[in-house]
């Protein structure tokens, strides 16, 4: 799917495609980048307490990664999904 097609997808759809592709291809680099970005995205959405918790608990980050395509968090992470999927057009 090209960049124009990706832009039309919801944050949830971008999340699902990017995470599914990364898991299927063992792209732990992307998954780690996603995990590192979640605390900043949480803070950007006004959840600074959540960001602090995420930094101290890897289990919270893993849980967040699986649901990070939802709502305002998904929208805040949208650029990461677009960038990753743009580099992997077969996703």
XYZ file of C-alpha atoms in Angstrom:
91
model
C 0.000 0.000 0.000
C 1.354 3.420 -0.932
C 1.758 6.469 1.293
C -1.550 7.962 0.120
C -3.407 4.785 1.013
C -1.744 4.622 4.412
C -2.701 8.224 5.194
C -6.363 7.298 4.793
C -6.189 4.546 7.439
C -7.209 5.103 11.062
C -4.604 5.014 13.823
C -5.994 1.618 14.856
C -5.576 0.228 11.335
C -2.031 1.622 11.112
C -1.191 0.115 14.510
C -2.569 -3.285 13.577
C -0.726 -3.404 10.239
C 2.591 -2.157 11.642
C 2.598 -4.395 14.732
C 1.385 -7.456 12.814
C 4.098 -6.943 10.184
C 6.820 -6.383 12.796
C 5.798 -9.477 14.771
C 5.534 -11.619 11.633
C 9.000 -10.499 10.453
C 10.674 -10.490 13.874
C 11.317 -6.747 13.631
C 12.045 -6.186 17.288
C 13.770 -2.916 16.399
C 10.444 -1.387 15.384
C 8.659 -2.847 18.389
C 11.339 -1.401 20.671
C 11.038 2.018 18.980
C 7.292 1.841 19.544
C 7.769 0.952 23.207
C 10.198 3.841 23.649
C 7.757 6.279 21.999
C 4.719 5.345 24.098
C 5.683 7.286 27.266
C 6.175 10.504 25.270
C 2.894 9.909 23.439
C 1.155 9.326 26.781
C 2.585 12.616 28.086
C 1.536 14.416 24.883
C -2.037 13.253 25.448
C -2.040 14.663 28.984
C -1.339 11.441 30.830
C 1.977 12.352 32.484
C 1.341 9.989 35.407
C 0.918 7.140 32.948
C 4.142 8.135 31.214
C 6.043 7.910 34.501
C 4.560 4.479 35.195
C 5.406 3.282 31.696
C 9.039 4.265 32.121
C 9.351 2.147 35.251
C 7.364 -0.937 34.198
C 8.227 -2.857 31.061
C 5.094 -4.950 31.437
C 3.027 -1.780 31.143
C 4.898 -0.879 27.957
C 4.199 -4.282 26.429
C 0.534 -3.970 27.276
C 0.446 -0.457 25.840
C 2.112 -1.606 22.630
C -0.633 -4.098 21.965
C -3.353 -1.448 22.460
C -1.484 1.630 21.199
C -3.663 2.059 18.139
C -6.666 3.228 20.118
C -7.962 6.755 20.698
C -5.708 9.727 21.301
C -2.684 7.528 21.971
C -3.107 5.885 18.586
C -3.349 9.288 16.944
C -0.199 10.492 18.741
C 1.682 7.409 17.486
C 0.270 7.700 13.945
C 3.515 9.186 12.487
C 5.490 6.173 13.709
C 3.073 3.750 12.054
C 3.072 5.785 8.809
C 6.874 5.899 8.702
C 7.252 2.181 9.372
C 4.570 1.098 6.916
C 5.960 3.478 4.289
C 9.296 1.636 4.553
C 7.514 -1.734 4.296
C 4.962 -1.401 1.469
C 4.170 -5.121 1.564
C 2.779 -4.852 5.119
